[in-house]
Every structure is written in structure tokens, then in C-alpha cells.
């Protein structure tokens, strides 16, 4: 009798896991269909500083995954995100505020399945905090103005910095070189000359 009960419980548990996993997979597939042009970039304030929209606006403009990653410190799936394998030249900005964060000139293949960078484009737009959620201390990377969760930084990166900024694609919006001027980031064109 005990064998039957454990077998039935095992089948129920397996089925529940499969249903949950298929739901997450569906969410990820929807994320892959999202295009960069659909991301909503908030305007800068009059003082030239980047601003964080209200939670109501964020929930309306961000996908469920983008909101979970940036506002609830979530992590997207590796190798199944928008920018892990992007080789186009341009910059990456905070999807919430538009703060310039990283450049393709500092991006490299860390073989982790997430976009990885050796350094921030604008160090003043990045802040780190201790993250103890996994039972040990990691350095969480956040944007300065919007306070968006971006990912983590590790000391196992390549030269010249030895750092690996492991960033969630869902926290970023990519702006190709051809659109830098038009999007208000013309000051970064010299990086690609």
C-alpha cells in the first residue's frame, strides 16, 4: 500500500513540476518574441538625470519577466535571453530609466549564457550591494538612478579588469551604433570609430 501511495505522490509531484516548467517556458518564449522597439524608454528629467517611472507605469510598460528581474531581483534563464549572444555594436541601457550601463566593446563570451562585460560604460551609473540570498555573499549590480536589479559582478573575468559583470538581458535595452544619435546617446559614438 505504501508503494502505491508513494508512486501516486511521485506522479502528482512530477506532473506539477512539468506544468510549472511549461508555464515558465511559455513566458520565456514570449520574451524571445519581444523586439527592442517595444521597450519603452522613459524620458530624462529636466536636470538631465535619469528617472524611475512609477510602479504603475513599470507594470504597464515592462513584460512580466522584465518587471520580475528589475523590480523583484529575479534571474532569467541562461542561454534563453535576448542579448547573451548579441554581437552587434552599440550600448546597453537600463530598460527602466535609460541610464547608459555597458558597451559592446566590453562584452565577451563568458560561456554562462548571460551577457557579460568586463566593465561598466559609466561606472557612476552602477552601484553594488551585498547579496546574501544564496547563503553566501555575492555583489549584486544595480543601476544608480532607477535602482534596477541588473545581475552580479564576479572577480573571475578576463584582463584588463579581472571582472565579470553577469547581467540579465531583461534589465537591458540595446541601442545599436546606428541609432545612438537619434536615441540621445550620440556622445558614445566615438567608442565605435
PDB file of C-alpha atoms in Angstrom:
ATOM      1  CA  UNK A   1       0.000   0.000   0.000  1.00  0.00           C
ATOM      2  CA  UNK A   2       2.822   2.413   0.885  1.00  0.00           C
ATOM      3  CA  UNK A   3       4.416   1.780  -2.528  1.00  0.00           C
ATOM      4  CA  UNK A   4       1.202   2.767  -4.292  1.00  0.00           C
ATOM      5  CA  UNK A   5       0.820   5.945  -2.221  1.00  0.00           C
ATOM      6  CA  UNK A   6       4.436   6.992  -2.882  1.00  0.00           C
ATOM      7  CA  UNK A   7       4.071   6.192  -6.579  1.00  0.00           C
ATOM      8  CA  UNK A   8       0.897   8.301  -6.839  1.00  0.00           C
ATOM      9  CA  UNK A   9       2.532  11.162  -4.905  1.00  0.00           C
ATOM     10  CA  UNK A  10       5.559  10.945  -7.182  1.00  0.00           C
ATOM     11  CA  UNK A  11       3.379  11.142 -10.293  1.00  0.00           C
ATOM     12  CA  UNK A  12       1.493  14.141  -8.886  1.00  0.00           C
ATOM     13  CA  UNK A  13       4.755  15.912  -7.995  1.00  0.00           C
ATOM     14  CA  UNK A  14       6.264  15.193 -11.416  1.00  0.00           C
ATOM     15  CA  UNK A  15       3.112  16.421 -13.186  1.00  0.00           C
ATOM     16  CA  UNK A  16       3.063  19.609 -11.086  1.00  0.00           C
ATOM     17  CA  UNK A  17       6.703  20.321 -11.884  1.00  0.00           C
ATOM     18  CA  UNK A  18       6.090  19.716 -15.589  1.00  0.00           C
ATOM     19  CA  UNK A  19       3.102  22.086 -15.610  1.00  0.00           C
ATOM     20  CA  UNK A  20       5.031  24.819 -13.785  1.00  0.00           C
ATOM     21  CA  UNK A  21       8.055  24.361 -16.037  1.00  0.00           C
ATOM     22  CA  UNK A  22       5.938  24.543 -19.178  1.00  0.00           C
ATOM     23  CA  UNK A  23       4.398  27.797 -17.911  1.00  0.00           C
ATOM     24  CA  UNK A  24       7.844  29.299 -17.356  1.00  0.00           C
ATOM     25  CA  UNK A  25       8.930  28.082 -20.758  1.00  0.00           C
ATOM     26  CA  UNK A  26       5.946  29.796 -22.333  1.00  0.00           C
ATOM     27  CA  UNK A  27       6.890  33.045 -20.590  1.00  0.00           C
ATOM     28  CA  UNK A  28      10.457  32.728 -21.870  1.00  0.00           C
ATOM     29  CA  UNK A  29       9.256  32.032 -25.403  1.00  0.00           C
ATOM     30  CA  UNK A  30       7.090  35.149 -25.281  1.00  0.00           C
ATOM     31  CA  UNK A  31      10.140  37.126 -24.133  1.00  0.00           C
ATOM     32  CA  UNK A  32      12.142  35.918 -27.118  1.00  0.00           C
ATOM     33  CA  UNK A  33       9.409  37.243 -29.422  1.00  0.00           C
ATOM     34  CA  UNK A  34       9.619  40.723 -27.915  1.00  0.00           C
ATOM     35  CA  UNK A  35      11.561  43.206 -30.013  1.00  0.00           C
ATOM     36  CA  UNK A  36      13.785  46.011 -28.796  1.00  0.00           C
ATOM     37  CA  UNK A  37      11.481  48.610 -30.340  1.00  0.00           C
ATOM     38  CA  UNK A  38       8.713  47.531 -27.954  1.00  0.00           C
ATOM     39  CA  UNK A  39      10.724  48.566 -24.890  1.00  0.00           C
ATOM     40  CA  UNK A  40       9.568  51.893 -23.504  1.00  0.00           C
ATOM     41  CA  UNK A  41      12.368  54.245 -22.570  1.00  0.00           C
ATOM     42  CA  UNK A  42      11.340  56.937 -20.086  1.00  0.00           C
ATOM     43  CA  UNK A  43      12.489  60.495 -20.723  1.00  0.00           C
ATOM     44  CA  UNK A  44      15.184  62.161 -18.672  1.00  0.00           C
ATOM     45  CA  UNK A  45      14.098  64.823 -16.216  1.00  0.00           C
ATOM     46  CA  UNK A  46      14.793  68.488 -16.903  1.00  0.00           C
ATOM     47  CA  UNK A  47      18.035  68.311 -14.940  1.00  0.00           C
ATOM     48  CA  UNK A  48      19.411  65.655 -17.280  1.00  0.00           C
ATOM     49  CA  UNK A  49      19.138  62.921 -14.677  1.00  0.00           C
ATOM     50  CA  UNK A  50      17.537  59.585 -15.387  1.00  0.00           C
ATOM     51  CA  UNK A  51      14.269  58.914 -13.615  1.00  0.00           C
ATOM     52  CA  UNK A  52      12.433  55.821 -12.466  1.00  0.00           C
ATOM     53  CA  UNK A  53       8.765  55.736 -13.530  1.00  0.00           C
ATOM     54  CA  UNK A  54       6.058  54.856 -11.018  1.00  0.00           C
ATOM     55  CA  UNK A  55       5.361  51.218 -10.253  1.00  0.00           C
ATOM     56  CA  UNK A  56       2.052  51.517 -12.114  1.00  0.00           C
ATOM     57  CA  UNK A  57       3.850  52.657 -15.289  1.00  0.00           C
ATOM     58  CA  UNK A  58       6.518  49.968 -14.895  1.00  0.00           C
ATOM     59  CA  UNK A  59       3.892  47.228 -14.636  1.00  0.00           C
ATOM     60  CA  UNK A  60       2.198  48.587 -17.755  1.00  0.00           C
ATOM     61  CA  UNK A  61       5.361  49.038 -19.859  1.00  0.00           C
ATOM     62  CA  UNK A  62       7.582  46.132 -18.801  1.00  0.00           C
ATOM     63  CA  UNK A  63       6.972  42.480 -19.575  1.00  0.00           C
ATOM     64  CA  UNK A  64       6.363  40.187 -16.602  1.00  0.00           C
ATOM     65  CA  UNK A  65       9.953  38.927 -16.851  1.00  0.00           C
ATOM     66  CA  UNK A  66      11.460  42.435 -17.110  1.00  0.00           C
ATOM     67  CA  UNK A  67       9.473  43.526 -14.060  1.00  0.00           C
ATOM     68  CA  UNK A  68      10.403  40.405 -12.059  1.00  0.00           C
ATOM     69  CA  UNK A  69      14.107  40.809 -12.857  1.00  0.00           C
ATOM     70  CA  UNK A  70      14.444  44.577 -12.356  1.00  0.00           C
ATOM     71  CA  UNK A  71      11.975  45.158  -9.521  1.00  0.00           C
ATOM     72  CA  UNK A  72      11.904  41.822  -7.683  1.00  0.00           C
ATOM     73  CA  UNK A  73      15.562  40.810  -8.143  1.00  0.00           C
ATOM     74  CA  UNK A  74      14.741  37.841 -10.336  1.00  0.00           C
ATOM     75  CA  UNK A  75      17.058  35.984 -12.705  1.00  0.00           C
ATOM     76  CA  UNK A  76      16.215  34.993 -16.255  1.00  0.00           C
ATOM     77  CA  UNK A  77      17.172  31.664 -17.806  1.00  0.00           C
ATOM     78  CA  UNK A  78      20.682  31.307 -19.163  1.00  0.00           C
ATOM     79  CA  UNK A  79      21.128  30.806 -22.916  1.00  0.00           C
ATOM     80  CA  UNK A  80      17.460  31.719 -23.387  1.00  0.00           C
ATOM     81  CA  UNK A  81      17.520  35.504 -23.263  1.00  0.00           C
ATOM     82  CA  UNK A  82      17.749  38.345 -25.728  1.00  0.00           C
ATOM     83  CA  UNK A  83      21.375  39.523 -25.510  1.00  0.00           C
ATOM     84  CA  UNK A  84      23.581  36.644 -24.328  1.00  0.00           C
ATOM     85  CA  UNK A  85      24.728  36.038 -27.914  1.00  0.00           C
ATOM     86  CA  UNK A  86      24.351  39.564 -29.340  1.00  0.00           C
ATOM     87  CA  UNK A  87      27.451  40.579 -31.323  1.00  0.00           C
ATOM     88  CA  UNK A  88      26.146  43.870 -32.735  1.00  0.00           C
ATOM     89  CA  UNK A  89      27.983  47.091 -31.823  1.00  0.00           C
ATOM     90  CA  UNK A  90      26.206  49.516 -29.521  1.00  0.00           C
ATOM     91  CA  UNK A  91      25.424  50.265 -25.908  1.00  0.00           C
ATOM     92  CA  UNK A  92      23.158  48.715 -23.298  1.00  0.00           C
ATOM     93  CA  UNK A  93      20.969  50.976 -21.162  1.00  0.00           C
ATOM     94  CA  UNK A  94      18.728  50.323 -18.159  1.00  0.00           C
ATOM     95  CA  UNK A  95      15.345  49.234 -19.524  1.00  0.00           C
ATOM     96  CA  UNK A  96      13.669  51.170 -16.687  1.00  0.00           C
ATOM     97  CA  UNK A  97      15.462  54.546 -16.759  1.00  0.00           C
ATOM     98  CA  UNK A  98      17.624  54.631 -19.885  1.00  0.00           C
ATOM     99  CA  UNK A  99      20.850  55.048 -17.893  1.00  0.00           C
ATOM    100  CA  UNK A 100      23.838  54.049 -20.083  1.00  0.00           C
ATOM    101  CA  UNK A 101      25.332  50.965 -18.437  1.00  0.00           C
ATOM    102  CA  UNK A 102      27.508  48.822 -20.727  1.00  0.00           C
ATOM    103  CA  UNK A 103      29.121  48.842 -24.168  1.00  0.00           C
ATOM    104  CA  UNK A 104      29.540  46.067 -26.700  1.00  0.00           C
ATOM    105  CA  UNK A 105      33.247  46.990 -26.717  1.00  0.00           C
ATOM    106  CA  UNK A 106      33.493  45.488 -23.209  1.00  0.00           C
ATOM    107  CA  UNK A 107      31.199  42.494 -23.840  1.00  0.00           C
ATOM    108  CA  UNK A 108      32.656  38.996 -24.038  1.00  0.00           C
ATOM    109  CA  UNK A 109      31.511  35.375 -24.129  1.00  0.00           C
ATOM    110  CA  UNK A 110      31.759  34.109 -20.553  1.00  0.00           C
ATOM    111  CA  UNK A 111      30.046  30.838 -21.533  1.00  0.00           C
ATOM    112  CA  UNK A 112      27.459  31.416 -18.809  1.00  0.00           C
ATOM    113  CA  UNK A 113      24.516  32.181 -21.107  1.00  0.00           C
ATOM    114  CA  UNK A 114      24.078  35.746 -19.859  1.00  0.00           C
ATOM    115  CA  UNK A 115      25.529  38.950 -21.301  1.00  0.00           C
ATOM    116  CA  UNK A 116      28.893  39.529 -19.620  1.00  0.00           C
ATOM    117  CA  UNK A 117      31.021  42.658 -19.568  1.00  0.00           C
ATOM    118  CA  UNK A 118      34.482  43.459 -18.201  1.00  0.00           C
ATOM    119  CA  UNK A 119      33.487  46.942 -17.029  1.00  0.00           C
ATOM    120  CA  UNK A 120      30.564  49.364 -16.968  1.00  0.00           C
ATOM    121  CA  UNK A 121      30.311  52.059 -19.630  1.00  0.00           C
ATOM    122  CA  UNK A 122      29.568  54.670 -16.972  1.00  0.00           C
ATOM    123  CA  UNK A 123      30.821  53.468 -13.562  1.00  0.00           C
ATOM    124  CA  UNK A 124      28.829  56.243 -11.874  1.00  0.00           C
ATOM    125  CA  UNK A 125      25.576  54.689 -13.124  1.00  0.00           C
ATOM    126  CA  UNK A 126      26.278  51.372 -11.371  1.00  0.00           C
ATOM    127  CA  UNK A 127      26.135  50.511  -7.705  1.00  0.00           C
ATOM    128  CA  UNK A 128      26.779  47.225  -5.908  1.00  0.00           C
ATOM    129  CA  UNK A 129      25.224  45.806  -2.767  1.00  0.00           C
ATOM    130  CA  UNK A 130      25.910  42.631  -0.816  1.00  0.00           C
ATOM    131  CA  UNK A 131      23.514  39.838  -1.781  1.00  0.00           C
ATOM    132  CA  UNK A 132      23.208  37.002   0.767  1.00  0.00           C
ATOM    133  CA  UNK A 133      20.150  35.263  -0.725  1.00  0.00           C
ATOM    134  CA  UNK A 134      22.022  32.059  -1.635  1.00  0.00           C
ATOM    135  CA  UNK A 135      23.681  31.646   1.757  1.00  0.00           C
ATOM    136  CA  UNK A 136      26.925  33.338   0.766  1.00  0.00           C
ATOM    137  CA  UNK A 137      27.854  36.898  -0.189  1.00  0.00           C
ATOM    138  CA  UNK A 138      27.731  37.992  -3.829  1.00  0.00           C
ATOM    139  CA  UNK A 139      27.986  41.518  -5.238  1.00  0.00           C
ATOM    140  CA  UNK A 140      24.638  42.456  -6.734  1.00  0.00           C
ATOM    141  CA  UNK A 141      24.800  45.067  -9.506  1.00  0.00           C
ATOM    142  CA  UNK A 142      22.085  47.749  -9.577  1.00  0.00           C
ATOM    143  CA  UNK A 143      21.532  50.851 -11.671  1.00  0.00           C
ATOM    144  CA  UNK A 144      22.060  54.075  -9.750  1.00  0.00           C
ATOM    145  CA  UNK A 145      19.026  56.171 -10.699  1.00  0.00           C
ATOM    146  CA  UNK A 146      16.309  53.545 -11.217  1.00  0.00           C
ATOM    147  CA  UNK A 147      17.753  51.132  -8.628  1.00  0.00           C
ATOM    148  CA  UNK A 148      17.029  48.279 -11.058  1.00  0.00           C
ATOM    149  CA  UNK A 149      18.446  44.854 -10.296  1.00  0.00           C
ATOM    150  CA  UNK A 150      20.827  44.110 -13.187  1.00  0.00           C
ATOM    151  CA  UNK A 151      22.748  40.998 -12.135  1.00  0.00           C
ATOM    152  CA  UNK A 152      26.010  40.323 -10.269  1.00  0.00           C
ATOM    153  CA  UNK A 153      29.708  41.069 -10.611  1.00  0.00           C
ATOM    154  CA  UNK A 154      32.354  38.387 -10.064  1.00  0.00           C
ATOM    155  CA  UNK A 155      36.156  38.507  -9.899  1.00  0.00           C
ATOM    156  CA  UNK A 156      36.692  35.734 -12.463  1.00  0.00           C
ATOM    157  CA  UNK A 157      36.659  37.860 -15.626  1.00  0.00           C
ATOM    158  CA  UNK A 158      39.361  38.395 -18.240  1.00  0.00           C
ATOM    159  CA  UNK A 159      42.004  41.125 -18.402  1.00  0.00           C
ATOM    160  CA  UNK A 160      42.248  44.020 -18.133  1.00  0.00           C
ATOM    161  CA  UNK A 161      39.832  44.248 -15.168  1.00  0.00           C
ATOM    162  CA  UNK A 162      39.509  40.645 -13.992  1.00  0.00           C
ATOM    163  CA  UNK A 163      35.804  41.346 -13.502  1.00  0.00           C
ATOM    164  CA  UNK A 164      32.730  39.678 -14.976  1.00  0.00           C
ATOM    165  CA  UNK A 165      29.563  41.732 -14.878  1.00  0.00           C
ATOM    166  CA  UNK A 166      26.971  38.983 -15.408  1.00  0.00           C
ATOM    167  CA  UNK A 167      23.811  40.860 -16.391  1.00  0.00           C
ATOM    168  CA  UNK A 168      20.211  39.847 -17.102  1.00  0.00           C
ATOM    169  CA  UNK A 169      19.114  40.728 -20.644  1.00  0.00           C
ATOM    170  CA  UNK A 170      15.677  41.540 -19.210  1.00  0.00           C
ATOM    171  CA  UNK A 171      17.186  44.527 -17.378  1.00  0.00           C
ATOM    172  CA  UNK A 172      18.718  45.972 -20.547  1.00  0.00           C
ATOM    173  CA  UNK A 173      17.744  47.707 -23.749  1.00  0.00           C
ATOM    174  CA  UNK A 174      20.281  47.554 -26.571  1.00  0.00           C
ATOM    175  CA  UNK A 175      20.863  50.614 -28.738  1.00  0.00           C
ATOM    176  CA  UNK A 176      22.822  49.878 -31.936  1.00  0.00           C
ATOM    177  CA  UNK A 177      25.504  52.317 -33.095  1.00  0.00           C
ATOM    178  CA  UNK A 178      23.291  53.443 -35.982  1.00  0.00           C
ATOM    179  CA  UNK A 179      20.657  54.709 -33.504  1.00  0.00           C
ATOM    180  CA  UNK A 180      22.852  56.267 -30.801  1.00  0.00           C
ATOM    181  CA  UNK A 181      22.465  59.852 -32.054  1.00  0.00           C
ATOM    182  CA  UNK A 182      18.734  59.548 -32.670  1.00  0.00           C
ATOM    183  CA  UNK A 183      18.142  57.996 -29.209  1.00  0.00           C
ATOM    184  CA  UNK A 184      20.113  60.736 -27.412  1.00  0.00           C
ATOM    185  CA  UNK A 185      23.336  58.784 -26.811  1.00  0.00           C
ATOM    186  CA  UNK A 186      25.481  60.418 -29.516  1.00  0.00           C
ATOM    187  CA  UNK A 187      28.285  61.086 -27.034  1.00  0.00           C
ATOM    188  CA  UNK A 188      29.145  57.363 -27.224  1.00  0.00           C
ATOM    189  CA  UNK A 189      29.683  57.257 -30.998  1.00  0.00           C
ATOM    190  CA  UNK A 190      33.435  57.779 -30.546  1.00  0.00           C
ATOM    191  CA  UNK A 191      33.685  54.350 -28.884  1.00  0.00           C
ATOM    192  CA  UNK A 192      32.968  52.739 -32.234  1.00  0.00           C
ATOM    193  CA  UNK A 193      35.143  54.820 -34.598  1.00  0.00           C
TER     194      UNK A 193
END
